[in-house]
Short mmCIF file of C-alpha atoms in Angstrom, two decimals:
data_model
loop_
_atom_site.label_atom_id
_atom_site.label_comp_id
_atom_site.label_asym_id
_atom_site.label_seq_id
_atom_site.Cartn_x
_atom_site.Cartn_y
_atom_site.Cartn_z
CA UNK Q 45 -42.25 155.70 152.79
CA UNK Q 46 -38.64 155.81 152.41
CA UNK Q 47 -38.48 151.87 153.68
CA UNK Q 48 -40.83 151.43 150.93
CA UNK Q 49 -38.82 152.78 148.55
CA UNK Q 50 -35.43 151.11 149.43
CA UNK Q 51 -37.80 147.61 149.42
CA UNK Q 52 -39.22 148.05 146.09
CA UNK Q 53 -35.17 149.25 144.78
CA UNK Q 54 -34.20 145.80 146.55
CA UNK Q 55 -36.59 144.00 144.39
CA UNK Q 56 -35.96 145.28 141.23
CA UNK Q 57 -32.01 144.66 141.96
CA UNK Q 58 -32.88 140.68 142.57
CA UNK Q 59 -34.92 141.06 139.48
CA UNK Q 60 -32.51 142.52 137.36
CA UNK Q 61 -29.84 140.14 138.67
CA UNK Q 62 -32.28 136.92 137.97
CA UNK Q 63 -32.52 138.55 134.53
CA UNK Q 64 -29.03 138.79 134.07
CA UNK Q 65 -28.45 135.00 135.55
CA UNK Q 66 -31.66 133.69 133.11
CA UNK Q 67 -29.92 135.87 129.83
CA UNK Q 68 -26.25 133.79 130.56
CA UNK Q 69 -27.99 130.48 130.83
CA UNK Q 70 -29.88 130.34 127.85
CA UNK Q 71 -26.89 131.47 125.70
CA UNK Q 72 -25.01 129.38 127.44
CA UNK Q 73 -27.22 126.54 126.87
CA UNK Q 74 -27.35 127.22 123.19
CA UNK Q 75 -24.07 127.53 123.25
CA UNK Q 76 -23.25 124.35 124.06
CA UNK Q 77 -26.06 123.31 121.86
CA UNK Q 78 -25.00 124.67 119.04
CA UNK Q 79 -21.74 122.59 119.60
CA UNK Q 80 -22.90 119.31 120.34
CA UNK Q 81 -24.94 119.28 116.67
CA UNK Q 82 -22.34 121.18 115.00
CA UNK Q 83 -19.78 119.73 116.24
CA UNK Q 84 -17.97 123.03 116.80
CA UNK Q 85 -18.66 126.03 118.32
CA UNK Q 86 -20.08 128.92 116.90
CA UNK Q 87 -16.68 130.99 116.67
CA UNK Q 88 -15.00 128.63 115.25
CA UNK Q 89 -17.99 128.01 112.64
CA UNK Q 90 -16.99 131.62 111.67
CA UNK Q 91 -13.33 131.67 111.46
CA UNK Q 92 -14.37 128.44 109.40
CA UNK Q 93 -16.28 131.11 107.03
CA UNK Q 94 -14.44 134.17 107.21
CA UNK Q 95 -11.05 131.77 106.60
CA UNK Q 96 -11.31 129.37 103.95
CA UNK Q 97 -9.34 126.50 103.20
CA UNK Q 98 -6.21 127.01 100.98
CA UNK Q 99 -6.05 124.93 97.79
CA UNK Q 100 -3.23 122.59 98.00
CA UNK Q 101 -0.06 123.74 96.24
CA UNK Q 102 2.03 120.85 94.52
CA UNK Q 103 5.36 120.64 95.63
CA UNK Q 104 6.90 117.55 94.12
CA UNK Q 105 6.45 114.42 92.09
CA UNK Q 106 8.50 110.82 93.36
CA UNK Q 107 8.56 108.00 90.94
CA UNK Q 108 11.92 106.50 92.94
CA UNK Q 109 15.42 106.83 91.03
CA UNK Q 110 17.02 104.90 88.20
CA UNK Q 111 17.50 101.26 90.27
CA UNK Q 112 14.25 101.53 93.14
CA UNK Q 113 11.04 102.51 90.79
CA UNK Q 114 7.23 102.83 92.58
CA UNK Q 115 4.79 100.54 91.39
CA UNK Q 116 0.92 100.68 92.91
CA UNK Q 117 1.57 101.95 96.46
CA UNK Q 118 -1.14 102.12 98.42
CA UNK Q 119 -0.65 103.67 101.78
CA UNK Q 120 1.83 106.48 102.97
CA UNK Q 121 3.34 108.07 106.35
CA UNK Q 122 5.35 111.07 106.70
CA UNK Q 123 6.37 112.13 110.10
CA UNK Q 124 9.97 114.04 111.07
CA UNK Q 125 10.70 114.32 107.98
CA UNK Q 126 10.81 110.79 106.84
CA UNK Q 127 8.57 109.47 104.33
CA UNK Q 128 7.10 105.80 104.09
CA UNK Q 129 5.48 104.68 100.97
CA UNK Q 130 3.84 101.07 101.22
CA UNK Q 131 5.57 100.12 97.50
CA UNK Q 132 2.68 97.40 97.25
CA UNK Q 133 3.03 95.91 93.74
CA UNK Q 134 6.92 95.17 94.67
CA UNK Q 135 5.89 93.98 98.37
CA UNK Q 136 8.08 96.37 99.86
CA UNK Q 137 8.06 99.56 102.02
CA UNK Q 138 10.45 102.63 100.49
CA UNK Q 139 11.61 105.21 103.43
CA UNK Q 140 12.24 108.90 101.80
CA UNK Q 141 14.03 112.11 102.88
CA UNK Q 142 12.41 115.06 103.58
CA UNK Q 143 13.34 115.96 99.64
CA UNK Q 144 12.05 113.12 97.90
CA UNK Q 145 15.28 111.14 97.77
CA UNK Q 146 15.46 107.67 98.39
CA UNK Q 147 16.95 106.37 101.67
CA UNK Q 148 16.30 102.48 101.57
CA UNK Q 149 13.92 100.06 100.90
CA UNK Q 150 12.71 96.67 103.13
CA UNK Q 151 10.52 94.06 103.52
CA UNK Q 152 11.37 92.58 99.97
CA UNK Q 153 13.82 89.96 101.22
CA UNK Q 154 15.29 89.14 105.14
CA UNK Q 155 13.81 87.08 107.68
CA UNK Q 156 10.03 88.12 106.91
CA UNK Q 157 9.40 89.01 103.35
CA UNK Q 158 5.77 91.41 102.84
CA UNK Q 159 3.02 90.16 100.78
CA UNK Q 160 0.63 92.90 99.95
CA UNK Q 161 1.47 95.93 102.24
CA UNK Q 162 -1.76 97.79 102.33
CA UNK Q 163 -1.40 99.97 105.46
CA UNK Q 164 1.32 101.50 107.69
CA UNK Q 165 1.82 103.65 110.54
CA UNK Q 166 4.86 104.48 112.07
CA UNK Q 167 5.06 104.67 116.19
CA UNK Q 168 8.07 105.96 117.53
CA UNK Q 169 10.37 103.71 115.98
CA UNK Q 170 8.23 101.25 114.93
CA UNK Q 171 6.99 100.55 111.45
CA UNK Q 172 3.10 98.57 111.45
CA UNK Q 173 1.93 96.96 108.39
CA UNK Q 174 -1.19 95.92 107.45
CA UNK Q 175 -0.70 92.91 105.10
CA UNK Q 176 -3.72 92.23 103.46
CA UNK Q 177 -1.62 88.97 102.19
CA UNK Q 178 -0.22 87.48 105.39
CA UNK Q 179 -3.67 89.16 106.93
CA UNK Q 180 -1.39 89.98 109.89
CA UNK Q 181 0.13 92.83 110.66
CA UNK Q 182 4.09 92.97 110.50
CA UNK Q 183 6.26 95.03 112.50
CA UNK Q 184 9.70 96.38 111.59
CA UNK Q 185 12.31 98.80 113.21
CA UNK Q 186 13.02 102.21 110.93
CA UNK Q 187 15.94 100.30 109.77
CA UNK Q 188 14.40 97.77 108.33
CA UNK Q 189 14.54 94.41 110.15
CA UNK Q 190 11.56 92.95 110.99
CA UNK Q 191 10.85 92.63 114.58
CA UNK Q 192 7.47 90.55 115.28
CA UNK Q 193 4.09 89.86 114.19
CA UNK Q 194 1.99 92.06 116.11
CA UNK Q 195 -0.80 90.04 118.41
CA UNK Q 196 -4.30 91.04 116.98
CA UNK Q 197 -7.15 88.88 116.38
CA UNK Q 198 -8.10 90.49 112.55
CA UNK Q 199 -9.42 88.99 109.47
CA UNK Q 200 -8.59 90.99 106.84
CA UNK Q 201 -6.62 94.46 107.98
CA UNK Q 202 -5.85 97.03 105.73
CA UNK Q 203 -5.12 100.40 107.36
CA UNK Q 204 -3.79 101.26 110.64
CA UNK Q 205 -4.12 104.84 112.75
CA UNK Q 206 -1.85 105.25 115.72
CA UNK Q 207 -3.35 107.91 118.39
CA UNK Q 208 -2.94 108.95 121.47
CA UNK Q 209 -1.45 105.02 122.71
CA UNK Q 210 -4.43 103.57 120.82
CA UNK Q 211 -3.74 101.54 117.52
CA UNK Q 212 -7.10 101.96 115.12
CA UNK Q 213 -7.10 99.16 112.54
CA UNK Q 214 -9.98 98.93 109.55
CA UNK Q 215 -10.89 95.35 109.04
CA UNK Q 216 -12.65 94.69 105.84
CA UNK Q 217 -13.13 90.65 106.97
CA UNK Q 218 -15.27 92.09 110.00
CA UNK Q 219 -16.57 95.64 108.69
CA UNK Q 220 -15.39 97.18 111.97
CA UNK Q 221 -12.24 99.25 113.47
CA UNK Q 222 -10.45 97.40 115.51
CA UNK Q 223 -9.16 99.62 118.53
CA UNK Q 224 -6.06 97.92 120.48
CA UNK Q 225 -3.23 99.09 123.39
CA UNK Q 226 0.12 99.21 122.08
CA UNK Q 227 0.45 95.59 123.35
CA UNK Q 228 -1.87 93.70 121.06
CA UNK Q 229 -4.75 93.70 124.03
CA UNK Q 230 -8.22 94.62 122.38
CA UNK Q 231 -10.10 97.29 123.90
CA UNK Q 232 -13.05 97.74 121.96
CA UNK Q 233 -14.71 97.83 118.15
CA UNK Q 234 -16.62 100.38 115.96
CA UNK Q 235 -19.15 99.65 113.61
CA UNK Q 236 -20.92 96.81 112.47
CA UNK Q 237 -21.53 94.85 108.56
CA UNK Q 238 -24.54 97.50 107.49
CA UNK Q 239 -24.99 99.86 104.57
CA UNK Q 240 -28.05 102.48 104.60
CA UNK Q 241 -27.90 102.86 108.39
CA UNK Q 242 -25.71 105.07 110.51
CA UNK Q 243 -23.14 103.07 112.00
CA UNK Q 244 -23.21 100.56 109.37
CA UNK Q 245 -19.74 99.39 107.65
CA UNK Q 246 -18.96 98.15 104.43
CA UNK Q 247 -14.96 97.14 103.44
CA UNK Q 248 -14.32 100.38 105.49
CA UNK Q 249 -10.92 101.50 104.58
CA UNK Q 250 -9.39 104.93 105.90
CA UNK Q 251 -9.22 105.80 109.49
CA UNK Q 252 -8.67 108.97 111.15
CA UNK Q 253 -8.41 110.41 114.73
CA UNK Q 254 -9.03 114.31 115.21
CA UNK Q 255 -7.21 115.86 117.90
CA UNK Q 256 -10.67 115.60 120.04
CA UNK Q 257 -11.06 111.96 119.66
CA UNK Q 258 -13.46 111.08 117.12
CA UNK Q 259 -13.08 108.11 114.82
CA UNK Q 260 -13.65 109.18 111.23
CA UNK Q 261 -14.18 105.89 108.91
CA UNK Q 262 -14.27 105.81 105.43
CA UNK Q 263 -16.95 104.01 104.68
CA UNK Q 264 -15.50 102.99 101.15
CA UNK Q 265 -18.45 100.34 99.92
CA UNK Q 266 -21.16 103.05 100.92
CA UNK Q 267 -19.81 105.89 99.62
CA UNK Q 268 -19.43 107.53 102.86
CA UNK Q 269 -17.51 109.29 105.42
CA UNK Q 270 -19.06 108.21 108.90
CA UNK Q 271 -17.94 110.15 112.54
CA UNK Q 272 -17.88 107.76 116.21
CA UNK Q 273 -16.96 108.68 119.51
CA UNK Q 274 -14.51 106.27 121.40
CA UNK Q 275 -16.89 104.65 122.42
CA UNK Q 276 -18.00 103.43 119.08
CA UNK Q 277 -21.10 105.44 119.34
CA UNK Q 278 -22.37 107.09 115.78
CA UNK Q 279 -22.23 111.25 115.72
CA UNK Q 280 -22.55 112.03 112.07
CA UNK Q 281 -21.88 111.47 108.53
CA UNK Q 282 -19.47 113.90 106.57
CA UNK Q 283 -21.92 114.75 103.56
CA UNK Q 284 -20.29 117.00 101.89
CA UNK Q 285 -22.29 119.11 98.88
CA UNK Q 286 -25.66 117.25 100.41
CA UNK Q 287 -27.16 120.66 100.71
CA UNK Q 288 -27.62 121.12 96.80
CA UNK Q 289 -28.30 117.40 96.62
CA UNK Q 290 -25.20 115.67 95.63
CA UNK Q 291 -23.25 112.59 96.83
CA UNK Q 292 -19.74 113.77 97.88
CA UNK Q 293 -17.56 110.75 97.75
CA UNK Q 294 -18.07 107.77 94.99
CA UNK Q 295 -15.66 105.04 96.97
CA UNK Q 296 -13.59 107.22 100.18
CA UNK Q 297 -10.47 105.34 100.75
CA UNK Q 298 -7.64 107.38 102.41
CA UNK Q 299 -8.02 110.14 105.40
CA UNK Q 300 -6.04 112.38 106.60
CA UNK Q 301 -6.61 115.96 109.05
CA UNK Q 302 -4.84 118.82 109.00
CA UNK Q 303 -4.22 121.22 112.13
CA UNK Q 304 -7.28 122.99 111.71
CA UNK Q 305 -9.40 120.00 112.05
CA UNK Q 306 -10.56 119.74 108.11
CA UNK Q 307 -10.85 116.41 106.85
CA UNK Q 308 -9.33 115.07 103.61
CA UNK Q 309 -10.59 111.95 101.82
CA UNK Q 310 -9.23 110.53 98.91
CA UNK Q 311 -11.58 108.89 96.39
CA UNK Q 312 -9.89 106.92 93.99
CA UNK Q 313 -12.81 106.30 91.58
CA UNK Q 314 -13.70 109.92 91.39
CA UNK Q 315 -10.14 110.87 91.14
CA UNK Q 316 -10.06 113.64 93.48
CA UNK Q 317 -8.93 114.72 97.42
CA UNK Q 318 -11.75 116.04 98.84
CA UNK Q 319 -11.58 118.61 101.77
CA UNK Q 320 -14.36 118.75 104.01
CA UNK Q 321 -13.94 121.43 107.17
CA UNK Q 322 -15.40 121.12 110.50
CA UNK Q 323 -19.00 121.78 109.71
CA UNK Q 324 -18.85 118.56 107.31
CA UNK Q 325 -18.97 121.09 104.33
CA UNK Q 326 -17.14 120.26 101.23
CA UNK Q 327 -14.76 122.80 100.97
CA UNK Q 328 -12.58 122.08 97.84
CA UNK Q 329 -11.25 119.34 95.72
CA UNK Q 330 -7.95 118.34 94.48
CA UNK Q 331 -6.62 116.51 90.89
CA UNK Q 332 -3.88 118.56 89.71
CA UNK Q 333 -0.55 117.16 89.85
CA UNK Q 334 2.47 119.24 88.68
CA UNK Q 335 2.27 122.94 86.93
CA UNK Q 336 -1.20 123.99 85.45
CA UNK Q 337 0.75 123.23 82.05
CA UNK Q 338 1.71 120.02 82.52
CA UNK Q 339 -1.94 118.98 82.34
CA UNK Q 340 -1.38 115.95 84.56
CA UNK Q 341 -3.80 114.95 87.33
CA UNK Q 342 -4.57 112.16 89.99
CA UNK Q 343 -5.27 108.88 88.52
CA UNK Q 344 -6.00 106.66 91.77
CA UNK Q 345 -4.95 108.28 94.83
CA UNK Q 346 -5.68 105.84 97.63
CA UNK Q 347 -3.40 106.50 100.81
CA UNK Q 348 -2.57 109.83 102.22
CA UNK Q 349 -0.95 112.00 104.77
CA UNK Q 350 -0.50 115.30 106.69
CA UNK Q 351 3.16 116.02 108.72
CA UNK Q 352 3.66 118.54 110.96
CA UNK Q 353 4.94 121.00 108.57
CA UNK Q 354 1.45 120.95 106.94
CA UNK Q 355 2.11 118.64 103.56
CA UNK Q 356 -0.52 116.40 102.17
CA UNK Q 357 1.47 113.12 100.67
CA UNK Q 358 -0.76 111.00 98.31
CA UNK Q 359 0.00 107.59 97.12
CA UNK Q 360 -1.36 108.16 93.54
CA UNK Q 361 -1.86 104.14 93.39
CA UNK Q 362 -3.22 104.03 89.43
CA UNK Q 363 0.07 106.34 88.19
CA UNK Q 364 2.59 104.56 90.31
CA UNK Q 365 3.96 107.47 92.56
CA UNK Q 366 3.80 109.88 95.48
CA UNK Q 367 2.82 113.17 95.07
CA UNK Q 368 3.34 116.07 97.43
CA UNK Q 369 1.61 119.57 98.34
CA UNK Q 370 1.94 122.52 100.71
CA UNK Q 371 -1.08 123.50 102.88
CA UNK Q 372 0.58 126.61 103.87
#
């Protein structure tokens, strides 16, 4: 009777232990679930509630000084403290201090003079620009002097992404991104001419790598933010306020992410920097430039970036400056 006993207590152990082994599967398995369609997991879903996005504090308005003035820039790049505005109506590229002050200006005269500098991103100390004039894109030391033409079959560039050894560049002749080595050497494309469909490109303009890899495209002719893998494969499209029925973005043009992974689009027709956080939600939306007072607001922000320090830089294109803010 006792074996009996110590038989049936054996059983009900393995049971209990199957149970136990069945409970951590399943949540595993939605787990990971609830990841892959979310594209984040559910903790950080709720640190996404329970810690909302701050509303962008301006810091500082840069028109240029009394001899250098901006006119219609359309992309910008601010890393270690320097500050590259793509000065595009004077065919030039203006380098800034951390404090807004002018530190010299290029591609205006010298061996190669720029055309229409559209795009820019600076690699160690390497300037590339997308010339939507030459349709090449030009490289140029920190300092100014132009180096080479870099080796890329594109058609008609107009933004460039630099990540992780990887140059991303958005090719409104093809409707695709472009993804190359740092030597020139092709290694594969995203997207294809479309509109309705996922995947589908039209004159996409922005690009943007988050620290996981995906490729986020603005989609500028559809009105659209669309989401890839490496591979080029479609994951989602940033909707925005879809869940009351609205469209989020009239024409996205610039992107940028901060260090929490939210994505900010800049819309020139609607005026506004959209923030969208990691669930694809839209979060909050910027226009104000200067004190509440001064009544003053976007007029065509186009390019835009996010430094290490956490400031969003905007290439107000329509008002002829840069404006800065504090995500902090």
């Amino acid at each position: 009777m006792g074996h009996k006993k110590v038989f049936i207590s054996k059983q009900l152990s393995v049971i209990f232990v199957l149970i136990v082994v069945l409970i951590i599967t399943i949540a595993s398995l939605a787990f990971f679930g609830w990841t892959y369609s979310k594209r984040v997991s559910p903790v950080e879903e709720l640190a996404g509630r329970l810690m909302p996005v701050r509303q962008p504090t301006w810091i500082a308005t840069v028109y240029g000084n009394e001899q250098v003035r901006v006119s219609q820039p359309r992309a910008v790049f601010a890393a270690n403290h320097e500050i590259f505005l793509a000065d595009t109506n004077n065919h030039r590229i203006l380098m800034f201090d951390y404090n807004g002050k002018l530190v010299r200006k290029f591609g205006d005269d010298g061996e190669q003079k720029l055309v229409f500098p559209y795009g820019m991103a600076v690699v160690e100390d390497e300037v590339f620009i997308s010339d939507l004039g030459l349709n090449k894109v030009a490289v140029f030391d920190s300092k100014g002097k132009f180096l080479r033409f870099f080796p890329v079959k594109l058609s008609r560039p107009v933004n460039v992404v630099y990540k992780d050894e990887k140059l991303y560049f958005a090719d409104i002749g093809t409707h695709q991104i472009v993804i190359t080595d740092r030597s020139g050497q092709e290694i594969g494309r995203i997207g294809r001419p479309g509109q309705k469909e996922p995947g589908g490109l039209s004159y996409p303009n922005g690009i943007a790598v988050s620290s996981d890899g995906r490729v986020i495209v603005a989609d500028t002719n559809n009105g659209r933010v669309q989401v890839f893998d490496q591979q080029g494969r479609f994951l989602e499209e940033l909707l925005g306020d879809s869940a009351q029925g609205k469209k989020a973005f009239a024409a996205p043009t610039g992107l940028a992410t901060d260090k929490e992974g939210n994505v900010y689009v800049s819309d020139p027709l609607a005026k506004t920097i959209s923030i969208v956080n990691r669930q694809g939600q839209l979060v909050s939306t910027l226009q104000q430039v200067g004190l509440p007072q001064d009544n003053d607001s976007l007029s065509l922000p186009t390019g835009i970036s996010i430094d290490a320090n956490q400031r969003l830089y905007v290439a107000d294109y329509g008002a002829s400056r840069l404006v800065i803010y504090n995500l902090k």
